[in-house]
XYZ file of C-alpha atoms in Angstrom:
600
model
C 3.928 37.108 27.313
C 2.787 39.580 24.661
C 1.791 38.530 21.134
C 4.351 39.218 18.408
C 4.695 38.606 14.701
C 7.098 35.841 13.750
C 10.024 36.805 11.525
C 9.785 35.777 7.860
C 12.559 33.157 8.018
C 10.891 31.441 10.976
C 7.505 31.463 9.229
C 9.121 29.757 6.238
C 10.691 27.098 8.451
C 7.349 26.381 10.107
C 5.772 26.027 6.671
C 8.636 23.748 5.667
C 7.841 21.538 8.634
C 4.336 21.022 7.242
C 5.289 20.540 3.587
C 8.858 19.174 3.645
C 9.203 16.275 6.052
C 12.024 14.414 4.288
C 13.808 14.283 0.896
C 10.862 12.440 -0.647
C 8.550 15.332 0.288
C 10.775 17.868 -1.452
C 11.103 15.586 -4.485
C 7.325 15.172 -4.715
C 6.721 18.942 -4.749
C 9.362 19.577 -7.421
C 8.191 16.756 -9.720
C 4.573 17.906 -9.369
C 5.661 21.401 -10.422
C 7.317 19.864 -13.497
C 4.122 17.984 -14.384
C 2.010 21.110 -13.945
C 4.464 22.904 -16.278
C 3.558 20.462 -19.060
C 6.759 18.403 -19.016
C 6.956 15.300 -21.240
C 10.353 14.158 -19.891
C 11.500 14.318 -16.263
C 15.010 13.240 -15.206
C 15.812 12.827 -11.508
C 19.233 12.444 -9.909
C 19.703 11.607 -6.227
C 22.786 11.483 -4.034
C 22.860 9.617 -0.720
C 19.137 8.916 -0.799
C 18.378 12.591 -1.496
C 19.976 13.712 1.763
C 22.927 15.322 -0.022
C 21.419 16.260 -3.371
C 18.172 16.146 -5.364
C 18.159 17.291 -8.979
C 15.053 17.361 -11.185
C 15.250 18.387 -14.862
C 12.213 18.762 -17.114
C 11.262 20.068 -20.556
C 8.263 22.060 -19.361
C 7.299 25.639 -20.133
C 10.063 27.210 -18.021
C 10.154 30.567 -16.165
C 11.705 33.942 -16.829
C 13.605 35.866 -14.143
C 10.537 37.729 -12.864
C 8.434 34.585 -12.501
C 11.338 32.783 -10.820
C 11.660 35.512 -8.162
C 7.916 35.383 -7.532
C 7.924 31.575 -7.344
C 10.254 31.762 -4.338
C 7.825 33.929 -2.391
C 5.222 32.339 -0.108
C 1.650 31.950 -1.363
C 2.579 32.871 -4.931
C 1.320 30.465 -7.593
C 0.417 30.294 -11.271
C -1.956 27.387 -10.706
C -5.022 29.267 -9.465
C -6.296 31.611 -12.203
C -8.990 32.925 -9.826
C -10.051 32.581 -6.190
C -12.072 29.383 -6.733
C -9.778 27.015 -4.858
C -12.452 24.313 -4.912
C -12.014 24.059 -8.702
C -8.275 23.464 -8.609
C -7.153 21.048 -11.323
C -3.372 21.098 -10.811
C -1.209 19.004 -8.516
C 0.270 21.927 -6.579
C -1.503 25.162 -5.755
C -0.563 26.367 -2.274
C 2.537 28.275 -3.354
C 4.519 27.108 -0.329
C 6.739 24.338 -1.680
C 9.688 26.214 -3.211
C 10.096 28.884 -0.478
C 9.688 26.191 2.190
C 12.416 24.036 0.639
C 14.645 27.089 0.147
C 14.359 27.942 3.856
C 15.888 24.615 4.989
C 18.311 23.762 2.144
C 20.378 25.255 -0.654
C 17.958 25.592 -3.571
C 19.118 26.418 -7.082
C 16.686 26.972 -9.973
C 17.782 27.173 -13.609
C 14.977 27.798 -16.086
C 14.481 28.857 -19.675
C 11.213 29.497 -21.511
C 11.138 28.599 -25.189
C 12.386 31.469 -27.316
C 14.044 33.259 -24.370
C 17.296 33.188 -22.387
C 17.890 31.054 -19.323
C 18.156 32.386 -15.791
C 19.483 31.089 -12.455
C 18.470 31.917 -8.909
C 20.097 30.311 -5.844
C 18.808 30.605 -2.279
C 20.739 29.149 0.681
C 18.559 28.501 3.738
C 16.353 31.508 3.032
C 19.077 33.871 1.810
C 19.574 34.827 -1.848
C 23.232 34.048 -2.695
C 23.401 34.048 -6.509
C 21.435 35.212 -9.529
C 22.256 35.534 -13.201
C 22.062 34.085 -16.727
C 22.158 30.302 -17.192
C 22.699 28.025 -20.170
C 20.290 25.090 -20.479
C 17.709 23.654 -22.921
C 14.108 24.919 -22.679
C 12.648 23.763 -19.375
C 13.624 23.894 -15.716
C 16.301 22.302 -13.527
C 15.831 22.419 -9.741
C 18.658 21.350 -7.406
C 18.287 20.858 -3.649
C 21.457 20.319 -1.599
C 22.012 19.549 2.079
C 18.366 19.357 3.095
C 18.081 20.354 6.791
C 21.865 20.778 6.815
C 21.565 23.874 9.024
C 18.612 22.538 11.021
C 20.236 19.726 13.031
C 17.098 19.191 15.122
C 15.273 18.143 11.943
C 18.210 16.398 10.291
C 18.695 13.916 13.119
C 15.117 12.678 12.742
C 15.677 11.629 9.141
C 16.168 7.942 8.512
C 19.078 6.167 6.863
C 20.101 6.968 3.293
C 18.653 3.638 2.109
C 15.290 4.312 3.739
C 15.130 7.847 2.336
C 16.070 6.556 -1.119
C 13.265 3.964 -0.955
C 10.764 6.708 -0.046
C 11.959 8.870 -2.967
C 11.612 5.965 -5.379
C 8.090 5.231 -4.144
C 7.087 8.851 -4.759
C 8.414 8.733 -8.329
C 6.662 5.417 -9.019
C 3.305 6.827 -7.922
C 3.655 9.998 -9.981
C 4.847 8.003 -13.003
C 1.807 5.690 -12.743
C -0.521 8.665 -12.691
C 1.069 10.173 -15.836
C 1.833 7.386 -18.348
C 2.313 9.950 -21.137
C 5.423 11.366 -19.403
C 8.861 9.722 -19.547
C 10.645 9.351 -16.194
C 14.215 8.395 -15.318
C 15.906 8.138 -11.907
C 19.623 7.912 -11.112
C 20.923 7.237 -7.618
C 24.601 7.856 -6.897
C 25.328 7.652 -10.625
C 23.419 4.392 -11.165
C 20.229 4.316 -13.240
C 17.516 2.669 -11.144
C 14.299 3.500 -13.019
C 13.380 4.381 -16.564
C 10.022 4.412 -18.345
C 9.164 5.786 -21.763
C 6.384 8.260 -22.479
C 3.065 7.540 -24.181
C 2.646 4.111 -22.569
C -0.642 2.351 -21.994
C -1.680 2.654 -18.375
C -1.556 -1.098 -17.706
C 1.945 -1.322 -19.226
C 3.146 1.575 -17.072
C 1.730 0.016 -13.888
C 3.345 -3.354 -14.706
C 6.681 -1.694 -15.467
C 6.657 0.059 -12.091
C 5.459 -2.886 -9.981
C 6.211 -6.288 -11.492
C 6.520 -7.286 -15.154
C 4.476 -10.433 -14.456
C 1.470 -8.218 -13.740
C 1.216 -7.535 -17.482
C 0.009 -11.137 -17.977
C -1.961 -11.483 -14.746
C -4.233 -8.459 -14.476
C -7.745 -7.302 -15.248
C -8.794 -3.889 -16.564
C -11.175 -1.975 -14.289
C -13.608 0.479 -15.882
C -16.809 1.904 -14.409
C -18.655 5.224 -14.635
C -21.422 6.424 -12.343
C -22.929 9.834 -11.520
C -20.120 11.766 -13.196
C -17.385 9.750 -11.440
C -15.141 7.544 -13.547
C -13.126 4.630 -12.162
C -10.389 3.004 -14.223
C -7.211 1.098 -13.542
C -5.470 -2.224 -13.227
C -5.986 -4.994 -10.654
C -4.214 -8.297 -10.248
C -5.914 -11.649 -10.466
C -6.558 -12.999 -6.958
C -3.953 -15.712 -7.478
C -1.329 -13.028 -8.195
C -0.856 -11.446 -4.773
C 1.699 -10.189 -2.278
C 2.372 -10.717 1.412
C 2.166 -6.980 2.181
C -0.190 -4.239 1.050
C 2.512 -1.899 -0.256
C 1.499 -2.421 -3.889
C -1.914 -0.756 -3.703
C -2.194 2.672 -5.296
C -5.080 5.140 -5.472
C -5.122 8.264 -7.629
C -7.748 10.991 -7.500
C -7.808 13.369 -10.465
C -4.226 12.403 -11.286
C -3.051 12.984 -7.700
C -1.483 10.063 -5.764
C -3.207 9.793 -2.394
C -3.118 7.434 0.560
C -6.603 6.751 1.783
C -8.022 4.183 4.192
C -11.095 4.036 1.976
C -9.102 2.022 -0.567
C -8.045 -0.596 1.991
C -11.614 -1.275 3.073
C -12.887 -1.340 -0.495
C -10.199 -3.806 -1.576
C -11.011 -6.103 1.308
C -14.644 -6.095 0.262
C -13.891 -6.637 -3.430
C -11.455 -9.522 -2.892
C -13.413 -11.120 -0.025
C -13.376 -14.948 -0.223
C -10.860 -14.773 -3.084
C -7.766 -14.043 -1.000
C -6.389 -15.328 2.267
C -6.466 -12.609 4.939
C -2.674 -12.340 5.015
C -2.369 -11.827 1.244
C -2.900 -8.594 -0.703
C -3.665 -7.797 -4.363
C -1.608 -5.507 -6.592
C -3.911 -2.635 -7.577
C -3.645 0.785 -9.223
C -6.988 2.590 -9.385
C -7.657 5.994 -10.915
C -10.676 8.074 -9.900
C -11.801 11.075 -11.942
C -14.132 13.048 -9.684
C -15.800 16.450 -10.291
C -13.750 19.004 -8.329
C -16.749 20.037 -6.215
C -17.194 16.414 -5.014
C -13.703 16.055 -3.530
C -11.678 18.241 -1.178
C -7.970 18.105 -2.051
C -7.072 20.847 0.435
C -7.142 18.577 3.492
C -3.435 17.943 4.045
C -0.504 20.372 3.606
C 1.368 17.810 1.534
C -1.820 16.989 -0.450
C -1.512 13.255 0.260
C -5.077 12.914 1.549
C -8.451 13.860 0.134
C -11.996 13.971 1.459
C -14.928 12.773 -0.655
C -18.367 14.351 -0.474
C -19.930 10.856 -0.738
C -17.374 8.286 0.496
C -19.937 5.445 0.542
C -20.590 5.907 -3.182
C -16.851 5.921 -3.941
C -16.296 2.755 -1.912
C -19.228 1.080 -3.644
C -17.808 2.028 -7.038
C -14.426 0.521 -6.204
C -15.976 -2.736 -4.960
C -18.391 -2.977 -7.913
C -15.742 -2.109 -10.500
C -13.283 -4.674 -9.186
C -15.941 -7.382 -8.807
C -17.209 -6.898 -12.355
C -13.695 -7.021 -13.780
C -12.793 -10.152 -11.811
C -16.099 -11.881 -12.578
C -15.585 -11.278 -16.294
C -12.377 -13.328 -16.174
C -14.273 -16.485 -15.192
C -11.923 -19.393 -14.486
C -8.727 -17.483 -15.329
C -5.827 -17.810 -12.859
C -2.136 -16.968 -12.819
C -0.397 -19.219 -15.332
C 3.245 -18.238 -14.989
C 5.412 -21.358 -15.052
C 7.216 -21.575 -11.718
C 10.963 -21.885 -12.226
C 11.472 -23.800 -8.988
C 8.668 -26.190 -9.915
C 10.113 -26.849 -13.359
C 13.557 -27.379 -11.849
C 12.132 -30.154 -9.685
C 11.454 -32.164 -12.856
C 14.715 -33.877 -13.748
C 15.701 -37.194 -15.226
C 16.966 -39.710 -12.691
C 18.457 -43.193 -13.146
C 16.041 -46.040 -12.722
C 16.585 -48.123 -9.623
C 15.014 -51.430 -8.533
C 11.826 -50.829 -6.557
C 10.656 -53.306 -3.927
C 7.434 -55.119 -4.639
C 4.501 -53.243 -3.118
C 6.279 -49.869 -3.159
C 5.242 -48.864 -6.662
C 3.117 -45.660 -6.887
C -0.441 -45.962 -8.080
C -1.703 -43.629 -10.816
C -5.479 -43.509 -11.136
C -5.714 -43.449 -14.951
C -8.903 -42.423 -16.710
C -8.519 -44.071 -20.107
C -10.992 -43.857 -22.937
C -10.808 -47.647 -23.303
C -9.194 -50.446 -21.276
C -5.591 -51.286 -22.107
C -3.260 -53.817 -20.568
C 0.458 -53.390 -20.020
C 1.195 -56.364 -22.312
C -0.080 -54.401 -25.310
C 2.967 -52.147 -25.141
C 5.631 -54.646 -23.986
C 7.828 -56.740 -26.351
C 6.677 -60.334 -26.685
C 9.876 -61.667 -25.143
C 9.970 -59.137 -22.312
C 8.432 -61.497 -19.768
C 11.246 -63.973 -20.411
C 13.966 -61.300 -20.084
C 12.535 -59.440 -17.041
C 14.776 -59.781 -13.960
C 13.081 -61.519 -11.075
C 13.793 -58.671 -8.623
C 11.589 -56.177 -10.463
C 8.052 -55.569 -9.211
C 5.000 -56.312 -11.337
C 3.661 -53.497 -13.515
C 2.038 -50.670 -11.488
C -1.667 -51.041 -10.857
C -4.048 -48.629 -12.557
C -7.756 -48.019 -12.864
C -9.228 -48.009 -16.366
C -12.799 -47.205 -17.277
C -14.518 -48.154 -20.516
C -16.027 -45.060 -22.134
C -19.552 -45.066 -23.499
C -18.388 -42.674 -26.249
C -14.969 -41.630 -27.545
C -13.214 -39.088 -25.328
C -13.674 -35.502 -26.607
C -10.749 -33.613 -28.053
C -8.874 -31.224 -25.738
C -9.138 -28.266 -28.098
C -12.911 -28.255 -27.645
C -12.631 -26.851 -24.098
C -10.367 -24.225 -22.452
C -9.524 -26.543 -19.537
C -9.249 -29.621 -21.751
C -10.585 -33.092 -21.052
C -9.769 -35.352 -18.136
C -7.081 -37.962 -18.762
C -6.392 -39.128 -15.229
C -6.248 -38.514 -11.499
C -3.028 -38.265 -9.494
C -2.847 -39.089 -5.773
C -6.653 -39.057 -5.719
C -6.362 -35.262 -5.416
C -5.356 -33.764 -8.754
C -7.171 -34.091 -12.064
C -4.895 -34.252 -15.102
C -6.480 -32.876 -18.269
C -5.220 -32.409 -21.801
C -5.879 -29.036 -23.449
C -4.967 -27.827 -26.904
C -1.999 -25.809 -25.624
C -0.698 -27.939 -22.775
C -1.312 -30.036 -19.701
C -3.827 -28.806 -17.102
C -3.669 -29.955 -13.474
C -6.700 -29.209 -11.256
C -6.913 -29.373 -7.465
C -10.282 -31.109 -7.170
C -11.014 -29.936 -3.608
C -10.071 -26.289 -4.217
C -12.038 -26.164 -7.477
C -15.181 -27.766 -6.086
C -14.998 -25.524 -3.026
C -15.268 -22.440 -5.251
C -18.074 -23.971 -7.321
C -20.053 -24.810 -4.172
C -19.634 -21.269 -2.848
C -20.893 -19.748 -6.095
C -23.922 -22.092 -6.079
C -24.662 -21.046 -2.514
C -24.422 -17.378 -3.464
C -26.837 -17.861 -6.346
C -29.213 -19.598 -3.971
C -28.974 -16.642 -1.552
C -29.710 -14.220 -4.406
C -32.740 -16.323 -5.264
C -33.939 -15.839 -1.694
C -34.500 -12.175 -2.472
C -37.032 -13.297 -5.080
C -38.954 -15.403 -2.573
C -37.028 -18.632 -3.031
C -35.300 -20.450 -0.178
C -31.982 -22.218 0.011
C -32.879 -25.902 -0.104
C -32.102 -27.774 3.099
C -31.857 -31.472 3.857
C -33.407 -32.590 7.141
C -31.289 -35.026 9.105
C -32.913 -38.373 9.858
C -31.654 -38.044 13.411
C -30.793 -34.534 14.641
C -27.116 -34.304 15.557
C -25.839 -32.827 18.799
C -22.634 -30.773 18.572
C -20.943 -29.999 21.879
C -19.152 -26.633 22.151
C -18.207 -24.246 24.906
C -20.888 -21.842 26.090
C -19.574 -18.655 24.370
C -19.443 -20.506 21.032
C -23.032 -21.641 21.492
C -24.039 -18.063 22.314
C -22.510 -16.808 19.059
C -24.210 -19.486 16.967
C -27.561 -18.937 18.677
C -27.336 -15.198 17.959
C -26.824 -15.958 14.259
C -29.297 -18.843 14.000
C -31.674 -16.892 11.761
C -28.905 -15.966 9.311
C -27.632 -19.550 9.265
C -31.142 -20.829 8.579
C -31.184 -18.656 5.451
C -28.314 -20.842 4.223
C -30.237 -24.035 4.956
C -28.496 -24.787 8.261
C -31.176 -25.291 10.912
C -29.818 -25.419 14.439
C -31.033 -24.581 17.944
C -29.656 -24.370 21.447
C -29.501 -27.709 23.251
C -28.491 -26.902 26.790
C -25.727 -24.564 27.935
C -22.897 -26.088 25.877
C -24.397 -27.858 22.877
C -26.202 -27.106 19.626
C -28.788 -29.362 17.973
C -28.524 -29.528 14.168
C -31.807 -30.451 12.465
C -30.991 -29.738 8.795
C -28.040 -28.868 6.594
C -27.904 -27.231 3.127
C -28.940 -29.815 0.541
C -26.127 -28.821 -1.807
C -23.527 -29.876 0.774
C -24.580 -33.508 0.578
C -23.160 -35.769 3.267
C -21.056 -33.154 5.027
C -19.243 -33.387 8.351
C -21.848 -31.697 10.554
C -19.612 -31.641 13.617
C -16.724 -30.013 11.756
C -19.009 -27.565 9.930
C -20.627 -26.197 13.096
C -17.308 -26.062 14.945
C -15.637 -24.103 12.154
C -18.564 -21.693 11.914
C -18.308 -21.015 15.639
C -14.552 -20.358 15.321
C -15.025 -18.003 12.358
C -17.708 -16.006 14.162
C -15.410 -15.685 17.167
C -12.561 -14.365 15.032
C -14.373 -12.021 12.654
C -17.997 -11.475 13.727
C -17.644 -8.016 15.278
C -15.195 -6.781 12.622
C -17.309 -7.602 9.567
C -20.429 -6.112 8.059
C -23.520 -8.284 7.590
C -22.699 -8.871 3.897
C -19.105 -9.870 4.703
C -20.323 -12.087 7.551
C -22.744 -13.888 5.241
C -19.959 -14.407 2.697
C -17.787 -15.843 5.458
C -20.515 -18.307 6.467
C -21.045 -19.327 2.840
C -17.302 -19.867 2.319
C -17.020 -22.022 5.436
C -19.992 -24.139 4.386
C -18.634 -24.493 0.846
C -15.338 -25.813 2.182
C -17.135 -28.567 4.066
C -19.413 -29.426 1.156
C -16.755 -29.776 -1.522
C -15.149 -32.876 -2.975
C -12.350 -33.865 -0.630
C -8.816 -34.762 -1.582
C -8.456 -38.533 -1.542
C -11.759 -39.266 -3.247
C -11.612 -41.239 -6.479
C -13.579 -39.531 -9.248
C -14.979 -41.103 -12.383
C -14.136 -39.725 -15.816
C -17.618 -38.201 -16.079
C -17.230 -36.508 -12.687
C -13.857 -35.064 -13.648
C -15.112 -33.649 -16.930
C -18.261 -32.288 -15.289
C -16.072 -30.436 -12.791
C -13.947 -28.954 -15.590
C -16.980 -27.812 -17.570
C -18.568 -26.116 -14.563
C -15.292 -24.339 -13.804
C -15.260 -22.884 -17.312
C -18.607 -21.144 -16.831
C -18.314 -20.122 -13.156
C -16.957 -16.657 -12.201
C -13.839 -16.572 -10.017
C -13.304 -20.338 -10.367
C -9.595 -19.755 -10.981
C -9.010 -19.542 -7.230
C -10.523 -21.197 -4.194
C -12.157 -19.351 -1.306
C -8.743 -18.860 0.340
C -7.001 -17.337 -2.675
C -5.069 -20.405 -3.823
C -5.145 -21.308 -7.532
C -7.508 -24.121 -8.457
C -5.637 -25.092 -11.626
C -2.265 -24.672 -13.289
C -1.116 -25.283 -16.827
C 2.151 -26.716 -18.119
C 2.409 -25.408 -21.673
C 3.787 -27.444 -24.551
C 6.881 -25.232 -24.545
C 7.542 -25.981 -20.872
C 7.128 -29.704 -21.472
C 9.584 -29.535 -24.373
C 12.109 -27.813 -22.104
C 11.842 -30.657 -19.608
C 12.875 -33.117 -22.304
C 15.592 -30.902 -23.800
C 13.675 -30.331 -27.024
C 13.750 -26.573 -26.631
């Protein structure tokens, strides 16, 4: 078969296949053109998920009739003033979007520059069908109808109207995040579904487009290194989602999807999130044009960095610094379902011995008779149980005031698991195991950092070495990592084919469950060893050890122990969540308490 030139209409359809995959692709190209035209307001109208109609109106610079005709030709663009494509600073620059869309749909453009008359040009599947004057405000209106209507082979591969609408909305959200100075509105089948005002702060725009609660549960990321600037918004670890769909990366104002972000987020949030939970993140990278290639993908959704390791390190460092600066902070949004569970109920007789026990930490002993009427004992029905038992401790000094400390002062212990503290602005409840687990991990990390300066993690030799029986592959994995584990103070050696001999454990773990610790370490290495880097593997080992060395639920704590735990939490980074991403403390504000009693 001889070589031949393809006809123009077929060339345009091939280009459309690269640039225009679905309604969302066409919408993205048109909105990017509006942004490059300097628009401050962009209004979008969709019909049937964009399958039937897409309309984008903006107040940008507009085009005259000559520019409009040129814009519908392939490889014609106003966005490259010279041939230096590596210095491109606009969102679109290929000059393929409009002619590609016009080759597979009915495309109508109405535009008017300021101080001039408006003009219309309509192309139906590659054929010019109308042209003439148009009445409209300064700016441009682009309408796309019946996308792939005359290309049934492409049309049948499109998804349902709902799925296409969701993709269109996601595109608008990303572009709106990247340009908080521009107002966006979206209507779908006559119903307004999105609206944001211009000149918003970046964190407010991100919260408005993801979840309003993010406005109260985020950290600001800011870092600059070697001419690269990283900024953005990241959620607290305790504010997370079950899927990773709320993670956004922007490079020089361009929304991109890059696997680099996923790996960097995993490294930044390691040991602060469970592996099936994901943070809400919007990060913005400003990179010198020569250090990033934006001409990798026809739809410009991917980029290639000259130094990807440096970019990943910046993302991890920037997020870590921002999260560390928040200290013990955690999500403190009152849960509606939890508040609803508090309700007044009628008192009913309780059998003797069935009364709950509240471990009270009082500043001075007090008996129940102090608060009961003198004649109460005579009037008390015989079927009622005795007063509930409680533990009271005499204090060597008066209890400190709650306003002196962010997490308040301990007032009691519930179910031998939760510390109840009084703060200036409400009631604080702390999960003692989760909190101490985080504190132990941070101590272990500091000890590992001290190792770099010649110090060693202190270990406690066992009086009698303990034998832990495991299967042979588990023993092989532990033996291979024995040197790394010894750096943490865990000294173990092979003891036959299916057992490990433990000679010493980290001193900071105290009287830990050696059997459970070694077993869990073997399981973790089996699950994640090959998939993690050395740094991530060491963090995993430290987290597992910290879990075994922390104060367990069910242990009765003294008042001094409770307050010591609260004070250490206040000065320890990331103490607002445990090593698995669960919150270590929650607060019931005075306003919430007043609601429970109908005062508000």
